[in-house]
Each structure stands twice: as structure tokens, then as C-alpha cells.
Short mmCIF file of C-alpha atoms in Angstrom, two decimals:
data_model
loop_
_atom_site.label_atom_id
_atom_site.label_comp_id
_atom_site.label_asym_id
_atom_site.label_seq_id
_atom_site.Cartn_x
_atom_site.Cartn_y
_atom_site.Cartn_z
CA MET R 148 -24.64 -43.82 -5.57
CA SER R 149 -23.30 -45.37 -8.45
CA ARG R 150 -19.85 -45.26 -8.97
CA LEU R 151 -20.43 -43.08 -12.14
CA ALA R 152 -22.46 -40.57 -9.76
CA LEU R 153 -19.54 -40.96 -7.18
CA LEU R 154 -16.77 -40.12 -9.80
CA ALA R 155 -18.74 -37.27 -11.41
CA ALA R 156 -19.53 -35.30 -7.63
CA LEU R 157 -16.19 -35.87 -6.60
CA PRO R 158 -14.43 -33.14 -8.62
CA LEU R 159 -17.21 -31.14 -7.45
CA ALA R 160 -16.57 -32.10 -3.80
CA LEU R 161 -12.89 -31.32 -3.95
CA SER R 162 -13.29 -27.59 -5.57
CA ALA R 163 -15.95 -26.37 -3.04
CA ALA R 164 -13.03 -27.67 -0.42
CA ALA R 165 -10.21 -25.83 -2.05
CA CYS R 166 -11.85 -22.67 -2.08
CA GLN R 167 -12.34 -23.31 2.19
CA PRO R 168 -10.07 -21.30 4.31
CA THR R 169 -8.38 -24.13 6.50
CA GLY R 170 -7.61 -23.65 10.51
CA GLY R 171 -9.51 -20.42 10.91
CA GLU R 172 -7.37 -18.30 9.04
CA SER R 173 -7.70 -15.61 6.12
CA PRO R 174 -6.38 -16.03 3.03
CA LYS R 175 -3.70 -14.05 2.07
CA LEU R 176 -3.34 -11.64 -0.67
CA GLU R 177 -1.15 -12.42 -3.40
CA ARG R 178 2.65 -11.04 -3.90
CA SER R 179 2.37 -7.95 -6.54
CA ALA R 180 3.81 -8.21 -9.92
CA ALA R 181 7.01 -6.53 -8.79
CA GLY R 182 7.34 -9.46 -5.89
CA LEU R 183 5.94 -7.13 -3.00
CA GLU R 184 3.72 -8.23 -0.22
CA GLN R 185 0.17 -6.75 -0.77
CA VAL R 186 -1.82 -5.69 2.62
CA PRO R 187 -5.21 -3.86 2.67
CA LEU R 188 -5.01 -0.48 4.32
CA THR R 189 -8.19 1.78 5.12
CA ILE R 190 -8.00 5.29 5.37
CA ARG R 191 -10.61 7.16 7.67
CA THR R 192 -11.44 10.68 7.43
CA ALA R 193 -12.68 13.23 9.71
CA ALA R 194 -15.97 12.95 7.93
CA GLY R 195 -16.69 9.68 8.60
CA LYS R 196 -15.75 8.49 5.55
CA VAL R 197 -13.57 5.04 4.83
CA HIS R 198 -11.79 4.41 1.73
CA ASN R 199 -10.18 1.06 1.24
CA PHE R 200 -7.13 0.36 -0.86
CA THR R 201 -4.80 -2.82 -1.52
CA VAL R 202 -1.18 -1.60 -1.11
CA GLU R 203 2.37 -3.15 -1.73
CA VAL R 204 4.67 -3.21 1.65
CA ALA R 205 7.98 -1.56 0.19
CA ALA R 206 10.19 -2.92 3.44
CA SER R 207 13.63 -3.33 2.26
CA PRO R 208 15.97 -0.67 1.44
CA GLN R 209 16.23 -1.86 -2.12
CA GLU R 210 12.12 -1.45 -1.87
CA GLN R 211 11.76 1.51 -0.78
CA GLU R 212 14.68 2.99 -3.38
CA THR R 213 12.47 1.51 -6.20
CA GLY R 214 9.15 2.34 -4.84
CA LEU R 215 6.98 2.95 -7.82
CA MET R 216 9.52 3.90 -9.98
CA ASN R 217 8.96 2.91 -14.19
CA ARG R 218 5.55 1.79 -13.83
CA PRO R 219 3.13 3.52 -16.50
CA SER R 220 0.05 3.58 -14.50
CA LEU R 221 -1.60 2.80 -10.44
CA ALA R 222 -5.06 1.72 -10.07
CA PRO R 223 -7.42 4.05 -8.03
CA ASP R 224 -7.92 1.55 -5.16
CA ARG R 225 -3.90 0.35 -5.12
CA GLY R 226 -0.72 1.83 -3.54
CA MET R 227 2.58 1.34 -1.93
CA ILE R 228 3.51 1.83 1.75
CA PHE R 229 6.77 2.77 3.14
CA PRO R 230 7.21 1.73 6.88
CA HIS R 231 9.85 3.70 8.50
CA GLU R 232 10.86 1.95 12.19
CA PRO R 233 11.98 3.77 14.72
CA PRO R 234 9.92 6.79 12.90
CA ARG R 235 12.05 9.91 10.98
CA MET R 236 12.13 12.87 8.78
CA ALA R 237 11.29 11.46 5.33
CA SER R 238 12.09 12.89 1.73
CA PHE R 239 10.68 11.59 -1.62
CA TRP R 240 11.54 12.75 -4.95
CA MET R 241 10.15 11.61 -8.04
CA LYS R 242 13.26 10.39 -10.36
CA ASN R 243 12.18 7.48 -13.02
CA THR R 244 8.74 8.07 -11.41
CA LEU R 245 6.41 8.15 -14.88
CA ILE R 246 3.10 8.86 -13.01
CA PRO R 247 1.86 11.89 -10.60
CA LEU R 248 1.31 10.26 -7.41
CA ASP R 249 0.03 11.74 -3.73
CA ILE R 250 2.52 11.12 -0.97
CA ILE R 251 0.83 10.78 2.36
CA PHE R 252 3.28 11.25 5.66
CA VAL R 253 2.12 9.06 8.73
CA ARG R 254 2.34 9.51 12.13
CA PRO R 255 3.33 6.05 13.95
CA ASP R 256 -0.13 6.55 15.27
CA GLY R 257 -1.76 6.49 11.77
CA THR R 258 -2.52 10.31 11.44
CA ILE R 259 -1.44 11.59 8.60
CA VAL R 260 0.81 14.51 9.09
CA ASN R 261 0.60 15.79 5.13
CA ILE R 262 -0.06 15.37 1.76
CA ALA R 263 2.17 16.12 -1.40
CA GLU R 264 -0.67 16.41 -4.03
CA ASN R 265 -0.25 15.38 -7.91
CA THR R 266 3.73 15.67 -7.53
CA VAL R 267 5.40 15.88 -10.80
CA PRO R 268 6.88 13.02 -12.28
CA LEU R 269 10.38 12.62 -12.62
CA SER R 270 11.39 15.59 -11.16
CA LEU R 271 14.05 15.66 -8.59
CA GLU R 272 12.52 18.59 -6.36
CA PRO R 273 12.65 16.70 -2.59
CA VAL R 274 8.90 16.06 -1.01
CA PRO R 275 10.04 16.07 2.45
CA SER R 276 7.46 15.25 5.58
CA LEU R 277 7.05 18.01 8.21
CA GLU R 278 7.98 15.76 10.59
CA PRO R 279 9.01 12.31 12.15
CA VAL R 280 7.11 9.75 10.38
CA GLY R 281 6.54 6.14 10.90
CA ALA R 282 5.58 5.33 7.32
CA VAL R 283 4.87 7.01 4.12
CA LEU R 284 1.67 6.13 1.52
CA GLU R 285 1.76 6.79 -2.00
CA LEU R 286 -1.68 6.74 -4.20
CA ALA R 287 -2.53 7.41 -7.66
CA GLY R 288 -1.82 11.54 -8.12
CA GLY R 289 -5.33 13.37 -7.05
CA ARG R 290 -7.15 10.43 -5.58
CA THR R 291 -6.61 12.36 -1.85
CA ALA R 292 -8.50 15.43 -3.04
CA GLU R 293 -11.01 13.20 -4.93
CA LEU R 294 -11.97 10.98 -1.98
CA GLY R 295 -11.93 14.33 0.73
CA ILE R 296 -8.65 12.53 2.26
CA LYS R 297 -6.83 15.16 4.29
CA ALA R 298 -4.03 16.01 7.46
CA GLY R 299 -5.44 14.69 10.68
CA ASP R 300 -7.00 11.72 8.71
CA LYS R 301 -6.87 8.01 10.04
CA VAL R 302 -4.44 5.27 8.53
CA GLU R 303 -4.88 1.42 9.32
CA TRP R 304 -2.74 -1.11 7.77
CA ALA R 305 -1.52 -4.57 8.30
CA HIS R 306 2.13 -4.44 9.33
CA THR R 307 2.99 -7.82 8.19
CA SER R 308 6.78 -7.41 7.54
CA ALA R 309 9.93 -6.28 9.11
CA PRO R 310 10.47 -2.75 8.55
CA ALA R 311 13.31 -2.04 6.60
CA SER R 312 15.88 -0.58 9.47
CA ALA R 313 14.88 -4.20 10.89
CA GLN R 314 16.43 -5.53 8.38
#
């Protein structure tokens, strides 16, 4: 092979190598615009349907306090998860939240306890869990009804960050 052909092939070989995961590791998701870790999350319904989302993890107390406040929109396949370790009663409000949300309260085993659908933007009315929960998931308002997600369905997500209470 001539030097010219070798030099021409080198960038192609380097770019192909750069696209391959190394050491058997799976590619990691980027951080969100807000700087939060993003992880895949799946909801499996009792009817056997599987719905996949990418969620930001609000792990620290400050991240949990801010949540989705001041955001003008939330894509249908996106959301935010608030891990609680140890499990505890949770209550959310919509102060400074500009968009309606479905707030999903999740037991430590991943089972959905209850869902507050289409919460009212900017409301100071508390939205409580009915029992201690291991996590709270927020999705765009109306998504749970649209997808047929109900109490009793199962939430699975990658627990990669330390829970807020452990920090």
C-alpha cells in the first residue's frame, strides 16, 4: 500500500476505533443540560407493555429541591427520578414548575404505589405519597394515561448514584 493510501485510510480506521466501547464497558449516557446524571428507566405494565425512558437522577438534596423547576418543556421519553434511601413518606409541590407533570410514587421493590396525573403548574398544593417510597418519578403530564401506566406496574432503573440521604 502506498504512503498516500495508508494516510488516507488512517482517519477512517481511527474514527471506527473511537466508536467502539473499550474493555467490555457499555457506553455511558451524557449528563443533562442541568448537569445531572442520566440513566435508562423502564416501566413494565400489568398488561405486558414495556415503556423506556431516559431520566435525570436528582440524587443530592439540592438536586431534589430544584427538580424540574423553571423548565419550559419535558420530552415524552424523558423524566426525573428522586431516589429515597431509606424509603420515606414523600410530598411534592409544583412551585416554580412551569409544566404539568405526572408524579409517580414507587415502592423500594419498584412497584408503583400511586400516580398524581397532570399536576397543576405553579401550585403550592402538596402531592403526597400514600406510604413510604423508595423513589419518586416525574414524567410529562398525561404520559401515564397515554401509555396505560397504573398503580401496581413495575419501574426498573439503574441505581448508579448515591441516594440523597446517604450523601
